[in-house]
Amino acid sequence: MPELPEVETTVAGLRSVLEGRVLTRVEPRRADLRVPFPPDLRQRMTGARVASLGRRAKYGLVNTDRGDTMIFHLGMSGRWRIDPEVNGAHDHLLLETDEGRRLSLCDPRRFGFVELARTDALEAYPPFAKLGPEPLGPAFTGAALRAALAGKTCSIKAALLDQRVVAGLGNIYVCEALFGAGIAPGRAAGRISAARLDRLVETIRAVLASAIAAGGSTLRDYARPDGELGYFSKQWQVYGREGEPCPACGAPVLRRVDGGRSTFYCGHCQR
Ligand SMILES: [Zn+2]
């Protein structure tokens, strides 16, 4: 499933094709993904110039000179393809620019979606209205995290997955950040010291930045026809490594399942 770094990498790849260009073709090829495509998507986006691209949490943003923002979410399996040689059955939205570059949004499982909002009202767009700070932004500090967690009795892992506490963190990066910060995933969120939360914030930023850098280093691959945006291989320290030696102490990495999600951690290094 694409997480924040994959979305950031995807936006960087799209920026190289779309920024400053006029969209000459905007064609949904079915009525819906997880939700219907906006009925006026083609009309509002065709002929518009792409002013900029951005990201909020795990949402990609395509801002046009008409004051519209096309918001996309990659769901479980979504990816953008650049200059595909052929359009397949899972290419559900096609874009073309005045330079003749083509993009397709491919989403076999159709858990993703595309919506439109006015750029100047994005903060009021319902999924954004309750989002916490961006983990890579200036508002996400140890003090802010401490305030957000005050009095919370849920686990620190559950708290970090709560998008109101911090936006865009998913299971993989939460597992990796808690390992890096040496914090046990089941520890009560409201009872972690300020110093440890400072370290956790630094670790979250470092884990995300390292994944974005890894994604950036694969961006060149997207220049080829049929290049796909959104996924890259990454070596995790504990995620997906149950039973393998902890990279810090050598004890076997443990896995626990709660709420259908796996938590990977070291019972020795994380307290
Ligand atoms: Zn360990």
GROMACS .gro file of C-alpha atoms and ligand atoms in nm:
model
  272
    1MET     CA    1   0.000   0.000   0.000
    2PRO     CA    2   0.145   0.340  -0.091
    3GLU     CA    3   0.242   0.539   0.216
    4LEU     CA    4   0.346   0.903   0.252
    5PRO     CA    5   0.694   0.865   0.097
    6GLU     CA    6   0.551   0.683  -0.205
    7VAL     CA    7   0.295   0.960  -0.253
    8GLU     CA    8   0.571   1.222  -0.221
    9THR     CA    9   0.777   1.035  -0.481
   10THR     CA   10   0.473   1.003  -0.707
   11VAL     CA   11   0.405   1.377  -0.685
   12ALA     CA   12   0.769   1.451  -0.771
   13GLY     CA   13   0.741   1.228  -1.077
   14LEU     CA   14   0.414   1.386  -1.187
   15ARG     CA   15   0.557   1.733  -1.132
   16SER     CA   16   0.825   1.665  -1.395
   17VAL     CA   17   0.553   1.597  -1.654
   18LEU     CA   18   0.268   1.825  -1.551
   19GLU     CA   19   0.397   2.142  -1.388
   20GLY     CA   20   0.336   2.444  -1.612
   21ARG     CA   21   0.168   2.234  -1.882
   22VAL     CA   22  -0.183   2.264  -2.021
   23LEU     CA   23  -0.400   1.954  -1.993
   24THR     CA   24  -0.531   1.878  -2.341
   25ARG     CA   25  -0.709   1.557  -2.246
   26VAL     CA   26  -0.870   1.446  -1.920
   27GLU     CA   27  -1.062   1.124  -1.963
   28PRO     CA   28  -1.209   0.905  -1.691
   29ARG     CA   29  -1.261   0.560  -1.845
   30ARG     CA   30  -1.519   0.436  -1.597
   31ALA     CA   31  -1.769   0.603  -1.365
   32ASP     CA   32  -1.592   0.544  -1.038
   33LEU     CA   33  -1.304   0.413  -0.832
   34ARG     CA   34  -1.384   0.388  -0.460
   35VAL     CA   35  -1.621   0.681  -0.520
   36PRO     CA   36  -1.749   0.826  -0.850
   37PHE     CA   37  -1.518   1.051  -1.048
   38PRO     CA   38  -1.647   1.411  -1.023
   39PRO     CA   39  -1.899   1.449  -1.307
   40ASP     CA   40  -1.737   1.779  -1.408
   41LEU     CA   41  -1.376   1.653  -1.385
   42ARG     CA   42  -1.322   1.653  -1.761
   43GLN     CA   43  -1.481   1.994  -1.809
   44ARG     CA   44  -1.296   2.164  -1.521
   45MET     CA   45  -0.953   2.013  -1.592
   46THR     CA   46  -0.937   2.008  -1.972
   47GLY     CA   47  -0.765   2.323  -2.101
   48ALA     CA   48  -0.643   2.420  -1.755
   49ARG     CA   49  -0.275   2.485  -1.692
   50VAL     CA   50  -0.117   2.296  -1.404
   51ALA     CA   51   0.016   2.564  -1.172
   52SER     CA   52   0.173   2.338  -0.910
   53LEU     CA   53   0.159   1.997  -0.746
   54GLY     CA   54   0.164   1.911  -0.379
   55ARG     CA   55   0.083   1.655  -0.114
   56ARG     CA   56  -0.123   1.656   0.205
   57ALA     CA   57  -0.092   1.341   0.419
   58LYS     CA   58  -0.131   1.059   0.163
   59TYR     CA   59  -0.323   1.270  -0.087
   60GLY     CA   60  -0.166   1.407  -0.406
   61LEU     CA   61  -0.271   1.755  -0.522
   62VAL     CA   62  -0.276   1.892  -0.877
   63ASN     CA   63  -0.348   2.267  -0.866
   64THR     CA   64  -0.463   2.445  -1.181
   65ASP     CA   65  -0.469   2.809  -1.291
   66ARG     CA   66  -0.848   2.795  -1.266
   67GLY     CA   67  -0.833   2.769  -0.888
   68ASP     CA   68  -0.923   2.400  -0.888
   69THR     CA   69  -0.731   2.121  -0.716
   70MET     CA   70  -0.758   1.764  -0.837
   71ILE     CA   71  -0.704   1.548  -0.530
   72PHE     CA   72  -0.597   1.189  -0.579
   73HIS     CA   73  -0.554   0.902  -0.336
   74LEU     CA   74  -0.377   0.584  -0.443
   75GLY     CA   75  -0.575   0.354  -0.214
   76MET     CA   76  -0.428   0.004  -0.193
   77SER     CA   77  -0.291  -0.045  -0.541
   78GLY     CA   78  -0.301   0.285  -0.731
   79ARG     CA   79  -0.008   0.413  -0.934
   80TRP     CA   80   0.049   0.664  -1.210
   81ARG     CA   81   0.205   0.544  -1.533
   82ILE     CA   82   0.401   0.787  -1.747
   83ASP     CA   83   0.374   0.765  -2.126
   84PRO     CA   84   0.228   0.413  -2.121
   85GLU     CA   85   0.267   0.236  -2.454
   86VAL     CA   86  -0.083   0.099  -2.427
   87ASN     CA   87  -0.369   0.168  -2.190
   88GLY     CA   88  -0.469  -0.143  -1.997
   89ALA     CA   89  -0.794  -0.248  -1.837
   90HIS     CA   90  -0.687  -0.092  -1.505
   91ASP     CA   91  -0.593   0.251  -1.644
   92HIS     CA   92  -0.899   0.437  -1.521
   93LEU     CA   93  -0.805   0.801  -1.580
   94LEU     CA   94  -0.602   0.934  -1.873
   95LEU     CA   95  -0.430   1.273  -1.890
   96GLU     CA   96  -0.242   1.429  -2.179
   97THR     CA   97  -0.045   1.754  -2.186
   98ASP     CA   98   0.022   2.011  -2.457
   99GLU     CA   99   0.366   1.852  -2.490
  100GLY     CA  100   0.206   1.522  -2.582
  101ARG     CA  101   0.308   1.354  -2.256
  102ARG     CA  102   0.054   1.100  -2.131
  103LEU     CA  103  -0.031   0.979  -1.783
  104SER     CA  104  -0.264   0.708  -1.670
  105LEU     CA  105  -0.390   0.635  -1.322
  106CYS     CA  106  -0.381   0.258  -1.290
  107ASP     CA  107  -0.567   0.108  -0.995
  108PRO     CA  108  -0.654  -0.263  -1.022
  109ARG     CA  109  -0.831  -0.282  -0.685
  110ARG     CA  110  -0.999   0.059  -0.718
  111PHE     CA  111  -0.960   0.163  -0.355
  112GLY     CA  112  -0.816   0.495  -0.471
  113PHE     CA  113  -1.017   0.798  -0.574
  114VAL     CA  114  -1.007   1.133  -0.750
  115GLU     CA  115  -1.195   1.439  -0.628
  116LEU     CA  116  -1.206   1.810  -0.706
  117ALA     CA  117  -1.199   2.101  -0.464
  118ARG     CA  118  -1.138   2.473  -0.488
  119THR     CA  119  -0.774   2.537  -0.405
  120ASP     CA  120  -0.854   2.824  -0.168
  121ALA     CA  121  -1.095   2.600   0.029
  122LEU     CA  122  -0.872   2.292   0.056
  123GLU     CA  123  -0.845   2.310   0.433
  124ALA     CA  124  -1.222   2.271   0.453
  125TYR     CA  125  -1.222   1.966   0.223
  126PRO     CA  126  -1.373   1.710   0.464
  127PRO     CA  127  -1.086   1.455   0.472
  128PHE     CA  128  -0.838   1.740   0.537
  129ALA     CA  129  -1.039   1.928   0.799
  130LYS     CA  130  -0.943   1.699   1.088
  131LEU     CA  131  -0.589   1.611   0.983
  132GLY     CA  132  -0.307   1.674   1.227
  133PRO     CA  133   0.024   1.834   1.130
  134GLU     CA  134   0.240   1.707   0.847
  135PRO     CA  135   0.516   1.490   0.999
  136LEU     CA  136   0.780   1.666   0.786
  137GLY     CA  137   0.639   2.015   0.849
  138PRO     CA  138   0.741   2.273   1.110
  139ALA     CA  139   0.427   2.226   1.324
  140PHE     CA  140   0.517   1.868   1.413
  141THR     CA  141   0.743   1.905   1.718
  142GLY     CA  142   0.800   1.708   2.036
  143ALA     CA  143   0.598   1.967   2.229
  144ALA     CA  144   0.309   1.950   1.981
  145LEU     CA  145   0.311   1.571   1.993
  146ARG     CA  146   0.316   1.575   2.372
  147ALA     CA  147   0.013   1.807   2.374
  148ALA     CA  148  -0.171   1.585   2.125
  149LEU     CA  149  -0.102   1.274   2.334
  150ALA     CA  150  -0.178   1.423   2.675
  151GLY     CA  151  -0.417   1.203   2.870
  152LYS     CA  152  -0.436   0.937   2.598
  153THR     CA  153  -0.447   0.585   2.736
  154CYS     CA  154  -0.432   0.409   2.398
  155SER     CA  155  -0.100   0.265   2.280
  156ILE     CA  156   0.156   0.494   2.120
  157LYS     CA  157   0.125   0.286   1.805
  158ALA     CA  158  -0.251   0.344   1.781
  159ALA     CA  159  -0.201   0.714   1.857
  160LEU     CA  160   0.051   0.760   1.574
  161LEU     CA  161  -0.187   0.591   1.329
  162ASP     CA  162  -0.459   0.841   1.431
  163GLN     CA  163  -0.452   1.097   1.149
  164ARG     CA  164  -0.568   1.371   1.389
  165VAL     CA  165  -0.243   1.333   1.588
  166VAL     CA  166  -0.011   1.338   1.288
  167ALA     CA  167  -0.111   1.318   0.922
  168GLY     CA  168  -0.015   1.047   0.679
  169LEU     CA  169   0.168   0.791   0.890
  170GLY     CA  170   0.086   0.428   0.811
  171ASN     CA  171   0.170   0.097   0.969
  172ILE     CA  172   0.514   0.050   0.815
  173TYR     CA  173   0.656   0.388   0.914
  174VAL     CA  174   0.504   0.375   1.261
  175CYS     CA  175   0.671   0.037   1.326
  176GLU     CA  176   1.003   0.163   1.193
  177ALA     CA  177   0.992   0.492   1.384
  178LEU     CA  178   0.904   0.326   1.715
  179PHE     CA  179   1.193   0.087   1.666
  180GLY     CA  180   1.429   0.375   1.586
  181ALA     CA  181   1.316   0.566   1.892
  182GLY     CA  182   1.335   0.259   2.119
  183ILE     CA  183   0.973   0.291   2.230
  184ALA     CA  184   0.759  -0.020   2.286
  185PRO     CA  185   0.455  -0.004   2.055
  186GLY     CA  186   0.214  -0.095   2.337
  187ARG     CA  187   0.327   0.181   2.574
  188ALA     CA  188   0.047   0.417   2.682
  189ALA     CA  189   0.064   0.723   2.456
  190GLY     CA  190   0.002   0.976   2.733
  191ARG     CA  191   0.277   0.843   2.957
  192ILE     CA  192   0.590   0.891   2.747
  193SER     CA  193   0.849   1.145   2.859
  194ALA     CA  194   0.910   1.469   2.671
  195ALA     CA  195   1.267   1.365   2.590
  196ARG     CA  196   1.150   1.038   2.437
  197LEU     CA  197   0.881   1.217   2.233
  198ASP     CA  198   1.144   1.462   2.104
  199ARG     CA  199   1.346   1.164   1.990
  200LEU     CA  200   1.039   1.000   1.838
  201VAL     CA  201   0.964   1.311   1.629
  202GLU     CA  202   1.323   1.318   1.503
  203THR     CA  203   1.305   0.948   1.420
  204ILE     CA  204   0.974   0.980   1.233
  205ARG     CA  205   1.122   1.260   1.023
  206ALA     CA  206   1.441   1.063   0.955
  207VAL     CA  207   1.258   0.743   0.857
  208LEU     CA  208   1.032   0.932   0.615
  209ALA     CA  209   1.316   1.139   0.471
  210SER     CA  210   1.523   0.828   0.410
  211ALA     CA  211   1.234   0.658   0.229
  212ILE     CA  212   1.169   0.968   0.019
  213ALA     CA  213   1.539   0.979  -0.072
  214ALA     CA  214   1.524   0.612  -0.173
  215GLY     CA  215   1.220   0.688  -0.387
  216GLY     CA  216   1.391   0.987  -0.544
  217SER     CA  217   1.686   0.773  -0.642
  218THR     CA  218   1.450   0.549  -0.838
  219LEU     CA  219   1.276   0.839  -1.012
  220ARG     CA  220   1.501   0.812  -1.314
  221ASP     CA  221   1.341   0.475  -1.388
  222TYR     CA  222   1.010   0.650  -1.439
  223ALA     CA  223   1.139   0.834  -1.743
  224ARG     CA  224   1.117   0.518  -1.951
  225PRO     CA  225   0.793   0.425  -2.127
  226ASP     CA  226   0.556   0.240  -1.899
  227GLY     CA  227   0.751   0.369  -1.602
  228GLU     CA  228   0.536   0.333  -1.294
  229LEU     CA  229   0.519   0.580  -1.011
  230GLY     CA  230   0.442   0.497  -0.655
  231TYR     CA  231   0.646   0.200  -0.546
  232PHE     CA  232   1.007   0.128  -0.467
  233SER     CA  233   1.184  -0.138  -0.273
  234LYS     CA  234   1.305  -0.050   0.070
  235GLN     CA  235   1.485  -0.245   0.335
  236TRP     CA  236   1.305  -0.220   0.666
  237GLN     CA  237   1.472  -0.266   1.004
  238VAL     CA  238   1.187  -0.457   1.169
  239TYR     CA  239   0.880  -0.431   0.944
  240GLY     CA  240   0.807  -0.768   0.781
  241ARG     CA  241   1.102  -0.930   0.960
  242GLU     CA  242   0.942  -1.150   1.224
  243GLY     CA  243   1.195  -1.400   1.357
  244GLU     CA  244   1.493  -1.232   1.191
  245PRO     CA  245   1.764  -1.085   1.415
  246CYS     CA  246   1.709  -0.730   1.538
  247PRO     CA  247   1.970  -0.513   1.362
  248ALA     CA  248   2.062  -0.352   1.696
  249CYS     CA  249   2.078  -0.644   1.943
  250GLY     CA  250   2.031  -0.966   1.746
  251ALA     CA  251   1.722  -1.082   1.937
  252PRO     CA  252   1.447  -1.212   1.709
  253VAL     CA  253   1.207  -0.948   1.579
  254LEU     CA  254   0.861  -1.007   1.726
  255ARG     CA  255   0.521  -0.966   1.564
  256ARG     CA  256   0.193  -0.894   1.732
  257VAL     CA  257  -0.145  -0.859   1.561
  258ASP     CA  258  -0.408  -0.619   1.684
  259GLY     CA  259  -0.707  -0.495   1.494
  260GLY     CA  260  -0.595  -0.696   1.192
  261ARG     CA  261  -0.266  -0.508   1.170
  262SER     CA  262   0.075  -0.652   1.239
  263THR     CA  263   0.317  -0.474   1.466
  264PHE     CA  264   0.683  -0.566   1.426
  265TYR     CA  265   0.919  -0.474   1.711
  266CYS     CA  266   1.214  -0.578   1.923
  267GLY     CA  267   1.112  -0.675   2.276
  268HIS     CA  268   1.465  -0.602   2.397
  269CYS     CA  269   1.542  -0.263   2.236
  270GLN     CA  270   1.196  -0.108   2.266
  271ARG     CA  271   1.078  -0.017   2.614
  272ZN      ZN  272   1.682  -0.529   1.950
   0.00000   0.00000   0.00000
